[in-house]
């Protein structure tokens, strides 16, 4: 296999980066987000951004939280503002175990490692398990931040299709068989079973045990990423894959979607044998995560009706989900299809042949609406006919107006395709890294 290295300038051409020859080979997989270049434009107030997955924090009791943070520093400031353990605050790890119990997980606080957001946990797990050239199985499409981490460690992603009921077990079996036939080593399955980002679908309960069994039979670890699990609009929670097979599932959780994303508090629940290596990886990355942020989360969980707060979040997001689905039904031209999420933040949309959603994006921003084009959610350049719409942050009125604008842009693109014929989408090399507008 040819080793990836940063691109060198041609002889005789000026090198704008004097450090180019010094970079590690793995930096070749670090590519910029296609959305990030448009972020400044898309964040203008006149643009309806359906691109970013930013939680809507307006429902948080800020006055109460402000008072609690002041009390925390006054009472525990010498601890909260000091170095702490890379393992995480013990009280918070106990509370995390209580939260995971809602999804059927039986866990010991010693096996929980608190991280700076679940993205840090995902990065550590990839660093621990993947050598260059190893294969990771992931849904197609998949979370852009995960694809960025996998590329950074030079792992190759093989996508498995989803349908309206999540990851397709037969597709997983076929991908494992083909990869094994090619003599390649699969390290783990990365999956977002609940209210998938970006797919908006949920893994059917009857498929969960089957997928766990497939991975067990093939000696494949499962990395279960579950930031949205408590945000089902009906209030239903689903059994975690970790609850089915504790010894073969690494579980990633986060408070970013159910409390406050800016605190950057997440966690990894790992099999006991993996836990110590995760602590060592955390020490090498941050020495210790921010103790103050962890204690803020812990006090919030201990003193606030956090389940009631999650219920409020669910109601707000359900209202926004209903707004985007009704607007899509009303405005989108024939030939478009989209998922109908029952939780989480996202709708995944497919457009007619002849439309390239990446090429259309600048024209959509000119029309004052933004979305995330589908190519960023695949490691292999697919997704040119797909896009992700995020309904979590704008008001319902802004969502409806954004969909109306997007439909007009799409109608124009379809007219161009009918007039001039289909244009083959440009091939994309490698995943797109996350930005604040694509998480």
Coordinates of C-alpha atoms in Angstrom, one line a residue:
X1 CA 0.0 0.0 0.0
X2 CA 1.4 3.4 -0.9
X3 CA 2.1 5.5 2.2
X4 CA 0.1 8.7 2.4
X5 CA 2.2 11.8 2.9
X6 CA 1.5 15.5 2.8
X7 CA 1.5 16.8 -0.7
X8 CA 4.9 18.3 -1.7
X9 CA 5.2 21.4 -4.0
X10 CA 6.3 20.8 -7.6
X11 CA 10.0 21.6 -8.2
X12 CA 10.5 25.3 -8.8
X13 CA 7.3 26.4 -7.2
X14 CA 7.2 28.5 -4.1
X15 CA 6.3 26.7 -0.9
X16 CA 3.9 28.8 1.2
X17 CA 4.3 26.4 4.2
X18 CA 8.0 26.1 5.4
X19 CA 7.0 23.2 7.6
X20 CA 5.6 21.0 4.9
X21 CA 8.4 18.5 5.0
X22 CA 8.1 18.1 8.7
X23 CA 4.5 17.0 9.1
X24 CA 3.8 13.4 10.0
X25 CA 2.3 11.2 7.3
X26 CA -1.0 10.9 9.1
X27 CA -1.7 14.7 8.5
X28 CA -2.5 13.8 4.9
X29 CA -5.9 12.6 6.1
X30 CA -6.7 15.9 7.7
X31 CA -8.9 17.8 5.3
X32 CA -10.9 20.9 5.9
X33 CA -14.7 20.9 6.2
X34 CA -16.5 21.9 3.0
X35 CA -19.0 23.8 5.3
X36 CA -16.4 25.6 7.3
X37 CA -15.4 27.8 4.4
X38 CA -19.0 29.1 4.2
X39 CA -19.5 29.2 8.0
X40 CA -19.0 33.0 8.3
X41 CA -21.5 33.6 5.5
X42 CA -24.0 31.0 6.7
X43 CA -23.9 32.4 10.3
X44 CA -25.1 35.8 9.1
X45 CA -28.5 36.7 10.7
X46 CA -30.3 36.9 7.3
X47 CA -29.3 33.3 6.4
X48 CA -31.4 30.5 7.8
X49 CA -28.9 27.9 8.8
X50 CA -30.2 24.3 8.7
X51 CA -26.6 23.1 8.6
X52 CA -25.3 23.1 12.2
X53 CA -26.3 20.7 15.0
X54 CA -26.1 23.3 17.8
X55 CA -28.4 22.5 20.7
X56 CA -31.1 25.1 21.5
X57 CA -30.1 26.2 25.0
X58 CA -32.8 28.9 25.4
X59 CA -34.8 26.5 27.7
X60 CA -32.0 26.2 30.3
X61 CA -32.7 27.9 33.7
X62 CA -29.7 30.3 33.3
X63 CA -30.4 32.3 36.5
X64 CA -30.5 29.1 38.6
X65 CA -27.3 27.7 36.9
X66 CA -25.5 31.0 37.4
X67 CA -26.3 30.9 41.2
X68 CA -25.2 27.3 41.4
X69 CA -21.9 28.0 39.7
X70 CA -21.2 30.8 42.1
X71 CA -22.0 28.6 45.1
X72 CA -19.8 25.9 43.7
X73 CA -16.8 28.1 43.5
X74 CA -17.5 29.6 46.9
X75 CA -17.8 26.2 48.6
X76 CA -15.5 24.0 46.5
X77 CA -13.3 26.4 44.6
X78 CA -10.0 25.0 45.9
X79 CA -11.0 21.7 44.4
X80 CA -12.9 22.9 41.3
X81 CA -10.1 25.1 40.1
X82 CA -7.3 22.6 40.8
X83 CA -5.9 19.8 38.7
X84 CA -7.9 16.6 39.0
X85 CA -7.8 13.0 37.9
X86 CA -7.8 11.9 34.3
X87 CA -10.4 9.3 35.3
X88 CA -12.9 12.0 36.2
X89 CA -14.7 13.2 39.3
X90 CA -15.9 10.1 41.3
X91 CA -19.4 11.6 42.1
X92 CA -20.0 12.4 38.4
X93 CA -19.0 8.9 37.3
X94 CA -21.5 7.5 39.7
X95 CA -24.2 9.8 38.3
X96 CA -23.3 8.8 34.8
X97 CA -23.9 5.1 35.7
X98 CA -27.4 6.1 36.9
X99 CA -28.1 7.8 33.6
X100 CA -27.0 4.9 31.6
X101 CA -29.2 2.6 33.6
X102 CA -32.1 4.2 31.8
X103 CA -31.0 2.3 28.7
X104 CA -30.5 -1.0 30.5
X105 CA -26.7 -0.6 31.1
X106 CA -25.3 -2.0 34.3
X107 CA -22.0 -0.3 34.9
X108 CA -19.4 0.3 37.7
X109 CA -18.1 3.9 38.1
X110 CA -14.6 2.6 37.8
X111 CA -15.2 1.7 34.2
X112 CA -16.3 5.2 33.3
X113 CA -13.7 7.7 32.0
X114 CA -14.8 11.3 31.8
X115 CA -13.7 13.1 28.7
X116 CA -13.7 16.6 27.1
X117 CA -16.8 15.8 25.1
X118 CA -17.5 12.4 23.6
X119 CA -15.4 13.4 20.5
X120 CA -12.3 13.1 22.8
X121 CA -13.5 9.6 23.7
X122 CA -13.9 8.7 20.1
X123 CA -10.4 9.9 19.3
X124 CA -8.9 8.0 22.2
X125 CA -10.6 4.8 21.2
X126 CA -9.4 5.1 17.6
X127 CA -5.9 5.8 18.8
X128 CA -5.9 2.8 21.1
X129 CA -7.3 0.3 18.6
X130 CA -6.3 1.4 15.1
X131 CA -3.0 1.1 13.2
X132 CA -2.6 2.6 9.7
X133 CA -4.5 0.6 7.2
X134 CA -6.9 -1.0 9.6
X135 CA -10.6 -1.1 8.7
X136 CA -13.5 0.5 10.6
X137 CA -17.0 -0.5 9.6
X138 CA -19.5 2.4 9.9
X139 CA -23.0 3.2 8.6
X140 CA -23.2 5.1 5.4
X141 CA -23.6 8.0 5.9
X142 CA -21.8 8.5 9.2
X143 CA -20.9 11.3 11.7
X144 CA -18.4 13.7 10.1
X145 CA -16.4 14.0 13.4
X146 CA -15.9 10.3 13.5
X147 CA -14.7 10.1 9.9
X148 CA -12.2 12.9 10.7
X149 CA -10.8 11.0 13.6
X150 CA -10.5 7.7 11.7
X151 CA -8.7 9.5 8.8
X152 CA -6.3 11.2 11.3
X153 CA -5.2 7.7 12.5
X154 CA -5.0 6.5 8.9
X155 CA -7.8 3.9 9.3
X156 CA -9.9 3.0 6.3
X157 CA -13.7 3.2 6.5
X158 CA -16.1 0.7 4.9
X159 CA -19.6 1.9 4.9
X160 CA -22.7 -0.3 5.4
X161 CA -26.1 0.8 4.2
X162 CA -29.0 1.8 6.5
X163 CA -32.7 1.8 5.8
X164 CA -35.6 3.3 7.7
X165 CA -34.8 0.8 10.6
X166 CA -31.1 1.6 10.9
X167 CA -28.0 -0.5 10.1
X168 CA -28.9 -3.4 7.8
X169 CA -27.6 -6.7 9.4
X170 CA -27.2 -8.4 6.0
X171 CA -25.1 -5.5 4.8
X172 CA -22.9 -5.8 7.9
X173 CA -22.3 -9.5 7.2
X174 CA -21.5 -8.9 3.6
X175 CA -19.0 -6.1 4.4
X176 CA -17.2 -8.2 7.0
X177 CA -17.0 -11.2 4.5
X178 CA -15.7 -9.0 1.7
X179 CA -13.1 -7.3 4.0
X180 CA -11.9 -10.6 5.3
X181 CA -11.7 -12.0 1.8
X182 CA -9.5 -9.1 0.9
X183 CA -7.1 -10.0 3.7
X184 CA -7.8 -6.8 5.7
X185 CA -8.3 -6.5 9.4
X186 CA -11.5 -4.9 10.8
X187 CA -11.0 -3.4 14.2
X188 CA -14.5 -2.2 15.2
X189 CA -18.0 -1.3 14.1
X190 CA -18.8 2.4 14.8
X191 CA -22.5 3.0 15.1
X192 CA -25.0 5.6 16.2
X193 CA -28.0 3.5 17.0
X194 CA -30.4 6.2 18.2
X195 CA -31.6 9.1 16.1
X196 CA -28.6 8.8 13.8
X197 CA -26.4 11.8 12.8
X198 CA -26.9 12.5 10.0
X199 CA -29.4 9.8 9.0
X200 CA -32.1 10.6 11.4
X201 CA -33.1 6.9 11.8
X202 CA -33.1 4.6 14.8
X203 CA -31.8 1.0 14.9
X204 CA -34.8 -1.3 15.3
X205 CA -34.9 -3.1 18.6
X206 CA -35.2 -6.5 16.9
X207 CA -31.9 -5.8 15.0
X208 CA -29.8 -4.9 18.0
X209 CA -29.1 -8.4 19.4
X210 CA -28.5 -9.6 15.8
X211 CA -25.9 -7.0 15.1
X212 CA -24.2 -7.6 18.5
X213 CA -24.1 -11.3 17.7
X214 CA -22.6 -10.7 14.2
X215 CA -19.8 -8.7 15.8
X216 CA -19.2 -11.3 18.5
X217 CA -19.0 -14.1 15.9
X218 CA -16.5 -12.1 13.8
X219 CA -14.5 -11.0 16.8
X220 CA -15.3 -7.3 16.1
X221 CA -15.5 -4.7 18.8
X222 CA -18.5 -2.3 18.8
X223 CA -18.1 1.4 19.5
X224 CA -21.6 2.7 20.3
X225 CA -22.0 6.5 20.1
X226 CA -25.1 7.7 21.8
X227 CA -25.4 11.4 22.3
X228 CA -29.1 11.6 21.5
X229 CA -30.5 8.5 23.2
X230 CA -32.7 10.4 25.8
X231 CA -34.1 12.8 23.1
X232 CA -36.8 10.5 21.7
X233 CA -39.9 12.6 21.1
X234 CA -42.2 10.0 22.6
X235 CA -40.0 9.7 25.7
X236 CA -39.1 6.2 24.8
X237 CA -35.6 4.9 25.5
X238 CA -34.0 2.0 23.6
X239 CA -31.8 -0.8 25.0
X240 CA -28.2 0.1 24.4
X241 CA -26.0 -2.3 22.6
X242 CA -23.8 -2.1 25.6
X243 CA -26.6 -3.6 27.7
X244 CA -26.6 -6.7 25.4
X245 CA -22.9 -7.4 25.5
X246 CA -20.9 -5.4 28.1
X247 CA -17.7 -7.2 27.3
X248 CA -17.6 -6.2 23.6
X249 CA -19.1 -2.7 23.5
X250 CA -17.4 0.6 24.1
X251 CA -20.1 3.2 24.9
X252 CA -19.7 6.9 24.2
X253 CA -22.0 9.4 26.0
X254 CA -22.2 13.1 26.3
X255 CA -24.0 16.0 28.2
X256 CA -23.7 18.2 25.1
X257 CA -27.2 17.5 23.8
X258 CA -29.0 16.9 27.1
X259 CA -27.4 19.8 29.1
X260 CA -24.8 22.2 27.8
X261 CA -22.5 21.7 24.9
X262 CA -20.1 24.4 25.9
X263 CA -19.1 22.6 29.0
X264 CA -17.6 19.8 26.9
X265 CA -18.3 16.9 29.3
X266 CA -18.6 13.4 27.9
X267 CA -17.6 9.9 28.9
X268 CA -16.5 6.5 27.7
X269 CA -17.8 3.3 29.3
X270 CA -15.3 0.6 28.4
X271 CA -14.8 -3.1 29.2
X272 CA -12.7 -3.3 32.4
X273 CA -9.6 -4.4 30.6
X274 CA -9.7 -1.4 28.3
X275 CA -10.4 1.2 31.0
X276 CA -6.8 1.6 32.2
X277 CA -5.5 2.3 28.7
X278 CA -8.2 4.9 28.2
X279 CA -7.1 6.6 31.4
X280 CA -3.5 6.6 30.1
X281 CA -4.7 8.0 26.8
X282 CA -6.6 10.7 28.6
X283 CA -3.6 11.7 30.6
X284 CA -1.5 12.0 27.5
X285 CA -4.1 14.1 25.7
X286 CA -5.2 16.6 28.5
X287 CA -3.4 15.4 31.7
X288 CA -6.8 15.9 33.3
X289 CA -10.2 17.1 32.0
X290 CA -11.6 20.4 33.5
X291 CA -12.6 19.7 37.1
X292 CA -14.8 22.8 37.3
X293 CA -16.9 21.7 34.3
X294 CA -17.4 18.2 35.7
X295 CA -18.5 19.6 39.1
X296 CA -20.9 22.0 37.4
X297 CA -22.5 19.0 35.6
X298 CA -22.5 16.9 38.8
X299 CA -24.2 19.7 40.9
X300 CA -26.7 20.2 38.2
X301 CA -27.6 16.5 38.2
X302 CA -27.8 16.5 42.0
X303 CA -29.9 19.6 42.5
X304 CA -31.9 20.1 39.3
X305 CA -34.8 18.3 37.8
X306 CA -32.7 17.2 34.8
X307 CA -35.2 14.7 33.6
X308 CA -37.8 17.4 33.5
X309 CA -35.3 19.6 31.6
X310 CA -34.7 16.8 29.0
X311 CA -38.5 16.6 28.6
X312 CA -38.5 20.3 27.8
X313 CA -35.8 19.9 25.3
X314 CA -37.7 17.0 23.7
X315 CA -40.8 19.1 23.4
X316 CA -38.9 22.0 21.8
X317 CA -37.1 19.7 19.3
X318 CA -40.3 17.8 18.5
X319 CA -42.0 21.1 17.6
X320 CA -39.1 21.9 15.3
X321 CA -39.1 18.4 13.8
X322 CA -42.8 18.8 13.0
X323 CA -42.2 22.2 11.4
X324 CA -39.5 20.9 9.1
X325 CA -41.4 17.8 8.0
X326 CA -44.6 19.8 7.3
X327 CA -42.5 22.3 5.3
X328 CA -40.8 19.6 3.3
X329 CA -44.1 18.1 2.5
X330 CA -45.5 21.5 1.4
X331 CA -42.6 22.9 -0.6
X332 CA -40.2 20.2 -1.9
X333 CA -40.5 19.2 -5.6
X334 CA -41.3 15.7 -6.7
X335 CA -38.5 13.3 -6.6
X336 CA -37.2 14.3 -3.2
X337 CA -37.3 12.0 -0.2
X338 CA -36.3 12.3 3.4
X339 CA -36.2 10.5 6.7
X340 CA -38.8 11.1 9.4
X341 CA -36.9 11.1 12.7
X342 CA -38.6 10.3 16.0
X343 CA -35.8 12.0 18.0
X344 CA -32.6 13.8 17.8
X345 CA -31.7 16.8 15.5
X346 CA -31.5 15.7 11.9
X347 CA -33.4 15.0 8.7
X348 CA -31.4 13.2 5.8
X349 CA -32.7 14.2 2.4
X350 CA -32.1 12.7 -1.1
X351 CA -32.6 14.9 -4.2
X352 CA -33.3 13.9 -7.8
X353 CA -30.7 12.8 -10.3
X354 CA -28.7 15.6 -11.8
X355 CA -28.4 17.7 -8.7
X356 CA -25.1 17.9 -6.8
X357 CA -25.8 19.1 -3.3
X358 CA -22.2 20.2 -2.8
X359 CA -22.2 22.3 -6.0
X360 CA -25.6 23.7 -5.0
X361 CA -24.5 24.9 -1.5
X362 CA -23.0 28.3 -2.5
X363 CA -26.1 29.1 -4.5
X364 CA -28.3 28.1 -1.5
X365 CA -26.3 30.4 0.8
X366 CA -26.7 33.2 -1.8
X367 CA -30.5 32.5 -1.4
X368 CA -30.0 32.9 2.3
X369 CA -30.3 29.2 3.4
X370 CA -27.6 26.8 4.4
X371 CA -27.4 23.0 4.8
X372 CA -24.7 20.3 5.1
X373 CA -24.0 18.6 1.8
X374 CA -24.0 14.8 1.9
X375 CA -20.4 14.2 0.7
X376 CA -19.0 15.3 4.1
X377 CA -20.7 12.2 5.7
X378 CA -19.0 9.6 3.6
X379 CA -15.3 8.6 3.6
X380 CA -15.4 7.5 -0.1
X381 CA -16.9 10.5 -1.9
X382 CA -20.5 9.4 -2.1
X383 CA -23.4 11.5 -1.0
X384 CA -23.6 14.0 -3.8
X385 CA -27.4 13.6 -4.0
X386 CA -27.9 13.8 -0.3
X387 CA -27.9 16.6 2.3
X388 CA -28.5 17.0 6.0
X389 CA -31.0 19.4 7.5
X390 CA -30.7 20.3 11.1
X391 CA -33.9 21.5 12.9
X392 CA -32.6 21.8 16.4
X393 CA -31.6 25.5 16.6
X394 CA -33.8 27.8 14.4
X395 CA -37.4 28.7 15.5
X396 CA -40.2 26.8 13.7
X397 CA -41.0 30.0 11.7
X398 CA -37.3 30.2 10.5
X399 CA -37.3 26.5 9.7
X400 CA -40.3 26.9 7.4
X401 CA -38.9 29.9 5.7
X402 CA -35.5 28.1 5.3
X403 CA -37.2 25.1 3.7
X404 CA -39.2 27.4 1.3
X405 CA -35.9 29.0 0.2
X406 CA -34.2 25.7 -0.2
X407 CA -37.0 24.3 -2.3
X408 CA -36.8 27.3 -4.7
X409 CA -33.0 26.7 -5.1
X410 CA -33.6 23.0 -5.7
X411 CA -36.2 23.7 -8.3
X412 CA -33.7 26.0 -10.1
X413 CA -31.0 23.3 -10.0
X414 CA -33.5 20.7 -11.4
X415 CA -34.4 23.1 -14.3
X416 CA -30.7 23.4 -15.1
X417 CA -30.2 19.6 -15.0
X418 CA -33.2 19.2 -17.4
X419 CA -31.8 21.8 -19.7
X420 CA -28.1 20.9 -19.8
X421 CA -28.2 17.2 -18.7
X422 CA -26.7 15.5 -15.7
X423 CA -23.2 16.6 -14.6
X424 CA -21.1 14.0 -12.9
X425 CA -20.4 15.1 -9.3
X426 CA -16.8 15.8 -8.5
X427 CA -15.0 13.0 -6.6
X428 CA -14.2 13.8 -3.0
X429 CA -11.0 12.3 -1.5
X430 CA -11.3 11.6 2.2
X431 CA -13.7 12.7 4.9
X432 CA -14.5 16.3 5.8
X433 CA -13.5 17.3 9.3
X434 CA -16.1 18.9 11.7
X435 CA -16.5 22.6 12.4
X436 CA -18.9 24.3 14.7
X437 CA -21.5 24.3 11.9
X438 CA -21.3 20.6 11.1
X439 CA -21.3 18.7 14.4

